[in-house]
Coordinates of C-alpha atoms in Angstrom, one line a residue:
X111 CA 73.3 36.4 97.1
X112 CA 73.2 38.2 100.4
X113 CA 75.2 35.2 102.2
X114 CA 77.6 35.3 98.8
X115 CA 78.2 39.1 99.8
X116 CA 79.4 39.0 102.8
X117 CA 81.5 35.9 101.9
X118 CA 82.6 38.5 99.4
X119 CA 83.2 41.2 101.8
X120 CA 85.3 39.2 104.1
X121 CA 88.0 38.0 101.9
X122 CA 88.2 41.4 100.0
X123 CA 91.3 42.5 102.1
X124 CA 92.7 39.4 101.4
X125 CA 91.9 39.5 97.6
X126 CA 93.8 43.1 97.7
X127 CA 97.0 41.8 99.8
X128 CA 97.3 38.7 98.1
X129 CA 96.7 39.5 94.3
X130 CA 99.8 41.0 93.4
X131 CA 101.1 37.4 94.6
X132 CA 98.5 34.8 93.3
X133 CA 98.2 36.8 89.7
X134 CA 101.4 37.6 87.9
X135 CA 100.5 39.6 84.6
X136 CA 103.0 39.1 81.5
X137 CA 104.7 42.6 80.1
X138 CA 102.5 41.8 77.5
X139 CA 99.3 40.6 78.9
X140 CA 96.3 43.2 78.1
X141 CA 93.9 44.6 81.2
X142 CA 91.2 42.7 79.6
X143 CA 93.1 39.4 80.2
X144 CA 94.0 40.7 83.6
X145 CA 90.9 40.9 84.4
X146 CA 89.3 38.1 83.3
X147 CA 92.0 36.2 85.3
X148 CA 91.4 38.6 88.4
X149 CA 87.7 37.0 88.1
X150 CA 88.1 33.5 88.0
X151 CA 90.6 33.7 91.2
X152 CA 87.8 35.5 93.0
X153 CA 85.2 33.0 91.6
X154 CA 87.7 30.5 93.2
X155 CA 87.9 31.4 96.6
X156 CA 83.9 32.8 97.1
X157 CA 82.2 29.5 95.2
X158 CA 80.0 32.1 93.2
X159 CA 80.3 33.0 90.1
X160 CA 80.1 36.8 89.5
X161 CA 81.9 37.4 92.7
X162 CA 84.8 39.9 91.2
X163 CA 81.6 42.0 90.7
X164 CA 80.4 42.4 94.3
X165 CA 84.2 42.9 95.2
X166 CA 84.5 45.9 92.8
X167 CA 81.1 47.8 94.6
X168 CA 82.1 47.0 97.2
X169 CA 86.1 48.5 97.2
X170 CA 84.4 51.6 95.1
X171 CA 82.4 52.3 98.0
X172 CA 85.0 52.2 100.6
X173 CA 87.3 54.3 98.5
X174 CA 84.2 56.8 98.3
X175 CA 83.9 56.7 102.0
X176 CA 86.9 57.3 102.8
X177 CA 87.6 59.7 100.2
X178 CA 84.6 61.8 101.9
X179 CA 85.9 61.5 105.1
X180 CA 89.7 62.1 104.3
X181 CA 91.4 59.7 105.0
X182 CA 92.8 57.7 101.7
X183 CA 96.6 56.9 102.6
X184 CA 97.1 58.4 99.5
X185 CA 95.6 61.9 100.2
X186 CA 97.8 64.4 101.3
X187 CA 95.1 65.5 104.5
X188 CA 97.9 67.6 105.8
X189 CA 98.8 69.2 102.4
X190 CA 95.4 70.0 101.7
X191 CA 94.5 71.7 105.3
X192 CA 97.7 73.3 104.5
X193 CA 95.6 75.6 101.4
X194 CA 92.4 75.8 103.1
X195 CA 94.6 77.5 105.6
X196 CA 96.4 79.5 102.8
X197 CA 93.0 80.6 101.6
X198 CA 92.0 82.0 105.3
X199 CA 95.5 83.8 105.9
X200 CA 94.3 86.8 107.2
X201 CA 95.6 89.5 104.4
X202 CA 97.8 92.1 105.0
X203 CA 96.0 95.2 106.8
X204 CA 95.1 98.3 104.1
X205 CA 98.2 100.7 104.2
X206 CA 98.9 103.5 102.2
X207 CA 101.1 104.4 98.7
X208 CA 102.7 107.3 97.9
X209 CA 103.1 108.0 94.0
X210 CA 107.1 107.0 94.0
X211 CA 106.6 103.8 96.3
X212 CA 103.6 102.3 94.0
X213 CA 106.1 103.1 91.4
X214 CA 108.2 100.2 92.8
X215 CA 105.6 97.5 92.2
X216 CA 105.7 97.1 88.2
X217 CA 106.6 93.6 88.1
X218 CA 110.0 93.6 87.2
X219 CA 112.6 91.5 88.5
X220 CA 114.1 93.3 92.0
X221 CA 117.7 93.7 91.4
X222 CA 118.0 92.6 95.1
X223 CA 116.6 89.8 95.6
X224 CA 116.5 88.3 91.8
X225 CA 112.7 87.6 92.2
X226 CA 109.7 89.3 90.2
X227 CA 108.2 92.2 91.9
X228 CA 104.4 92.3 92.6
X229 CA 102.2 93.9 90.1
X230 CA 100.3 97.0 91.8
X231 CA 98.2 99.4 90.0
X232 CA 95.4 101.9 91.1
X233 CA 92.4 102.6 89.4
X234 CA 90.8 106.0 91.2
X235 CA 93.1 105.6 94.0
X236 CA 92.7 102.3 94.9
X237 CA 95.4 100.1 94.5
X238 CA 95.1 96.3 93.8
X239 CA 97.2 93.4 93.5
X240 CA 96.9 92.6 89.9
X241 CA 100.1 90.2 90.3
X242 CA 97.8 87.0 88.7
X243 CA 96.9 89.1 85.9
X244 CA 100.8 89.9 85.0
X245 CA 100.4 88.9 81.6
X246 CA 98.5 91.7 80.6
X247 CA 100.0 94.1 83.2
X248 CA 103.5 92.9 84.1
X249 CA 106.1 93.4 81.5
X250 CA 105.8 92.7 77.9
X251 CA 101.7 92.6 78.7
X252 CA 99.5 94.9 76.7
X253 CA 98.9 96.6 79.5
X254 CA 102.3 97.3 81.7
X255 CA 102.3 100.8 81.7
X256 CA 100.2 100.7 83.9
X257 CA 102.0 99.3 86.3
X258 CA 103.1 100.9 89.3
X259 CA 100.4 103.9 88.1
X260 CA 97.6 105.8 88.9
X261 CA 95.2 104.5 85.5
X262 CA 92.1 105.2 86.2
X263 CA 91.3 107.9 84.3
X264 CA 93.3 106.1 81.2
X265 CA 91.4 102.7 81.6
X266 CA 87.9 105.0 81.7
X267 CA 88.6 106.7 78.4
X268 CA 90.9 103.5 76.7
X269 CA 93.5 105.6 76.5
X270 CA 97.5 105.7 76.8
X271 CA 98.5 108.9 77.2
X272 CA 100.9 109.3 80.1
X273 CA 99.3 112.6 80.6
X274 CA 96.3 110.7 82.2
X275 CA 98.9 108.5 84.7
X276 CA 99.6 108.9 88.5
X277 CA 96.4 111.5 88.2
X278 CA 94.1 110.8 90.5
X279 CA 92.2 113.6 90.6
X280 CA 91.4 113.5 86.2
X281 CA 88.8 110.4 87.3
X282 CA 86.7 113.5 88.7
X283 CA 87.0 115.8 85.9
X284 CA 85.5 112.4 83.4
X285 CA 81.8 112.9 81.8
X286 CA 79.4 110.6 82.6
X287 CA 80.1 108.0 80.4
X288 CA 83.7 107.6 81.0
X289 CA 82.6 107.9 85.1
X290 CA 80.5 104.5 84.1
X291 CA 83.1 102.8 82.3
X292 CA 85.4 103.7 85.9
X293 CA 83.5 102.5 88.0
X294 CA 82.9 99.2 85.7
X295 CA 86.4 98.7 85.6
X296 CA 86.4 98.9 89.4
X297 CA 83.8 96.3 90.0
X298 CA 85.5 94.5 87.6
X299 CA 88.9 94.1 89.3
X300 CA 87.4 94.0 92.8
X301 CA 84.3 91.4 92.0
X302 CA 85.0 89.5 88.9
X303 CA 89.3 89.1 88.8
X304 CA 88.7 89.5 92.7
X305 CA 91.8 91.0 93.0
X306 CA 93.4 92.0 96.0
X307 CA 93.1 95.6 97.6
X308 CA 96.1 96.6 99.1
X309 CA 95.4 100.3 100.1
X310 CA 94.7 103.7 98.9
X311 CA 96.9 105.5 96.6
X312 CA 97.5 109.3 98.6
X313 CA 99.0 112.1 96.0
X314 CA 101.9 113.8 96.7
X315 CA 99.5 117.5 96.7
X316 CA 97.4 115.7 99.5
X317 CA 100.2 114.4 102.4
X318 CA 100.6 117.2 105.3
X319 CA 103.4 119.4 104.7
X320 CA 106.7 118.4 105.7
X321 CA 107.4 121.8 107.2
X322 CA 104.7 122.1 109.8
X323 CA 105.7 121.5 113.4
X324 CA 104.1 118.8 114.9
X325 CA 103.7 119.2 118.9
X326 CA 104.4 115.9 121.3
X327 CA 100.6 115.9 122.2
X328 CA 99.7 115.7 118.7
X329 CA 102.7 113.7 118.2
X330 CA 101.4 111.2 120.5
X331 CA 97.8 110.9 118.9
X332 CA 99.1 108.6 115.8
X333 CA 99.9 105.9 117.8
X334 CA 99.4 102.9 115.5
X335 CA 96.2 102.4 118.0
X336 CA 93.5 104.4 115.4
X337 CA 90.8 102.1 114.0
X338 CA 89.2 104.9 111.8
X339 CA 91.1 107.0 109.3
X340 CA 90.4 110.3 110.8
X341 CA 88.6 113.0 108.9
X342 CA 91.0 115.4 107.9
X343 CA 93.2 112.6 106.2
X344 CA 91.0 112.3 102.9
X345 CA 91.9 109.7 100.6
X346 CA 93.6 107.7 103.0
X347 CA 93.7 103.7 103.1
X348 CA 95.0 103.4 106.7
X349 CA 95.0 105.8 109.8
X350 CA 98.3 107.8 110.0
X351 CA 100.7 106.1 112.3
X352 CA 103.7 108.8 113.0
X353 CA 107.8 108.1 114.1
X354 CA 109.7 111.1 114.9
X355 CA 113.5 110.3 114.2
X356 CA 115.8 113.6 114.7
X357 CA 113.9 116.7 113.3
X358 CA 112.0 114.5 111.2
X359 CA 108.4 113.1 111.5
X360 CA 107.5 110.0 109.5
X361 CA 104.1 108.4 108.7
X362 CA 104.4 104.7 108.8
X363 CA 101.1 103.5 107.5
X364 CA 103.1 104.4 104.5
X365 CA 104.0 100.6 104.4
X366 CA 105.1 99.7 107.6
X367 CA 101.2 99.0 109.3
X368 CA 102.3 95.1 110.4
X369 CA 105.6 96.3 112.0
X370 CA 104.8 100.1 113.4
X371 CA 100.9 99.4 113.5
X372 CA 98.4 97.9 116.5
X373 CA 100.1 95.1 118.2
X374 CA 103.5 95.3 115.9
X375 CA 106.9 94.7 117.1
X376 CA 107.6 98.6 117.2
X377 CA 104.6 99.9 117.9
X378 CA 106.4 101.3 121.0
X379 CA 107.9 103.8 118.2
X380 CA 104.7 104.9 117.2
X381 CA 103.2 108.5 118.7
X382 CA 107.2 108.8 119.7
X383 CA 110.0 111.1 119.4
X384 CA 112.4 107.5 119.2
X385 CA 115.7 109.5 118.7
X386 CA 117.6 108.1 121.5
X387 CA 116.1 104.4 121.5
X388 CA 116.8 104.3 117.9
X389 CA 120.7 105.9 118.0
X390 CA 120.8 103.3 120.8
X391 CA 119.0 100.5 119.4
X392 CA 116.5 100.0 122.3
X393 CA 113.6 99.0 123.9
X394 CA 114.1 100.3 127.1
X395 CA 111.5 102.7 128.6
X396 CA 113.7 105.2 129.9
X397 CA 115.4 105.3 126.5
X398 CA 111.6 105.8 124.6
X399 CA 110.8 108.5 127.3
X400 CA 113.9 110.6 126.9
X401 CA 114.0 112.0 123.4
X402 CA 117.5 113.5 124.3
X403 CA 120.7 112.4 122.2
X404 CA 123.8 115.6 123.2
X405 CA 124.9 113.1 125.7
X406 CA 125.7 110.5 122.7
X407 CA 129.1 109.3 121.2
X408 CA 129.3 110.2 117.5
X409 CA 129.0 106.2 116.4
X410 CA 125.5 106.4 118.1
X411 CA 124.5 109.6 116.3
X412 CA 125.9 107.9 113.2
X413 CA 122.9 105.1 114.0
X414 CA 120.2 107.2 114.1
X415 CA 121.3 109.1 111.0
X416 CA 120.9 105.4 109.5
X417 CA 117.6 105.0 110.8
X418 CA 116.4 108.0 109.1
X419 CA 118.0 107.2 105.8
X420 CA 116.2 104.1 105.8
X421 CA 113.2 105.4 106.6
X422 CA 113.4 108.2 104.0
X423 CA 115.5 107.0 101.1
X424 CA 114.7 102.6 101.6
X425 CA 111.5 102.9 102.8
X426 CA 109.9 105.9 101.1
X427 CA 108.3 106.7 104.5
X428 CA 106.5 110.5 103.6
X429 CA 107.8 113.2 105.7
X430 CA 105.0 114.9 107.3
X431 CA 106.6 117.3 109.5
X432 CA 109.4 118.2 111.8
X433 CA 109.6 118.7 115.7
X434 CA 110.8 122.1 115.7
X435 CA 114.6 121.1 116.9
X436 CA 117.1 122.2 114.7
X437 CA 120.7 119.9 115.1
X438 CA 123.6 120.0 112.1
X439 CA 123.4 116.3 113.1
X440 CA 120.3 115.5 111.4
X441 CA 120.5 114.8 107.9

């Protein structure tokens, strides 16, 4: 039997190559015929009857083998270290929401770019990515008005009420038993849907005011280079990182963390008054260092005045102060 094996195992490449060839099955032959006539060819070339037998172990086992190790022609090896890699993207770093920006993420279809938008929602301030649970809480879900909102107190109590939305501060006025159900529903989406955390929803009564001057030294201390949220910045998902632009001071960890943040393509812009780089679209350090623009043409005003739209109006960067220059130029 042992000799009859190995008999077996040599010709069982050329079994595979050559039975297409040596065994033509009718339209209208069944599998059982085919292989009762895929036996007798095998019996044929080994001398032992049986043989198709040892053949079938032994392909099985070299499919299983190579299965383990990867390497069926068939398997798409690249494809699949192309998910496990998906699955180990590093996420996107924790940034921070204003009210009117997590409005934005409700799942609707951006009238932009004609694609759905994420579905965001914060449940005591914290605001996941519930985008693989759209069909409760994207539109036409039981759920959607909760997206793009503040819900935890709603979710704690099982309520609707719109009185109870974009209020984060009603999940600490909850009794006891409502506080257990919140924090349930918490563990819930962040342990059993696992879904995402994207940040920390900051209300609009908690952001610095946008009237307070900020000084150049402390100007220069939210420079995208902060590990910690500091203290005094309670509630927050992601340290402040600031951008002053005319008279105005922006926080960027409002959403712009990958570009403004540590090791970002404008981080240079961060702890900055970038008035003149911006009006003159530049890197240059003499341009970053001089925060000077009454030398400019009007078409290079008229750049920066765009850079500060954008960061108000498209972005929904907060306004968290201003740098105590007053220019008609600034809008």
């Amino acid at each position: 039997a042992a000799e009859a094996a190995g008999r077996t195992e040599r010709v069982a490449t050329e079994v595979i190559s050559l039975s297409q060839q040596k065994i033509i099955l009718s339209t209208n032959m069944t599998l059982s015929h085919a292989a009762k006539e895929m036996g007798k060819y095998c019996d044929g070339i080994t001398g032992v009857e049986g043989s198709s037998g040892y053949l079938a172990l032994i392909v099985v086992t070299a499919l299983g083998w190579l299965w383990i190790n990867d390497s069926l022609p068939f398997q798409t090896n690249g494809a699949s270290k192309y998910e496990e890699e998906e699955e180990e993207e590093t996420p996107d770093p924790p940034r921070n929401f204003t009210i009117k920006q997590l409005r934005h993420f409700d799942g609707t279809v951006d009238t932009k770019t004609d694609e759905k938008k994420p579905v965001y929602l914060s449940v005591n301030g914290t605001v996941f990515d519930v985008s693989n649970g759209r069909d409760f809480y994207g539109p036409g879900g039981p759920y959607e008005v909760f997206a793009g909102r503040e819900c935890g107190a709603a979710l704690a109590t099982m309520s609707f009420d719109e009185n109870l939305l974009d209020d984060v501060s009603a999940c600490e006025k909850l009794g006891a038993g409502s506080r257990n159900e919140l924090e349930n529903w918490m563990e819930k989406f962040e342990h059993y849907r696992c879904y995402p955390i994207k940040g920390k929803l900051v209300p609009d009564d908690k952001l610095p005011s946008s009237d307070r001057i900020i000084t150049m030294e402390e100007l220069g201390k939210y420079d995208g280079n902060l590990e910690d949220v500091p203290d005094e910045f309670v509630g927050y998902g992601a340290a402040p990182i600031y951008v002053g632009a005319g008279n105005k001071v922006f926080d960027m960890s409002f959403g712009g963390v990958p570009m403004y943040g540590k090791g970002g393509p404008y981080q240079k812009f961060a702890g900055r008054d970038v008035s003149r780089a911006l009006a003159l679209m530049s890197f240059d350090p003499k341009d970053l260092e001089n925060t000077d623009v009454s030398d400019l043409e009007e078409t290079k005003i008229k750049v920066l005045n765009d850079w500060i739209n954008t960061f108000e109006t498209k972005k929904g960067y907060p306004i968290v102060g201003k740098l105590g220059k007053e220019n008609s130029k600034w809008p």
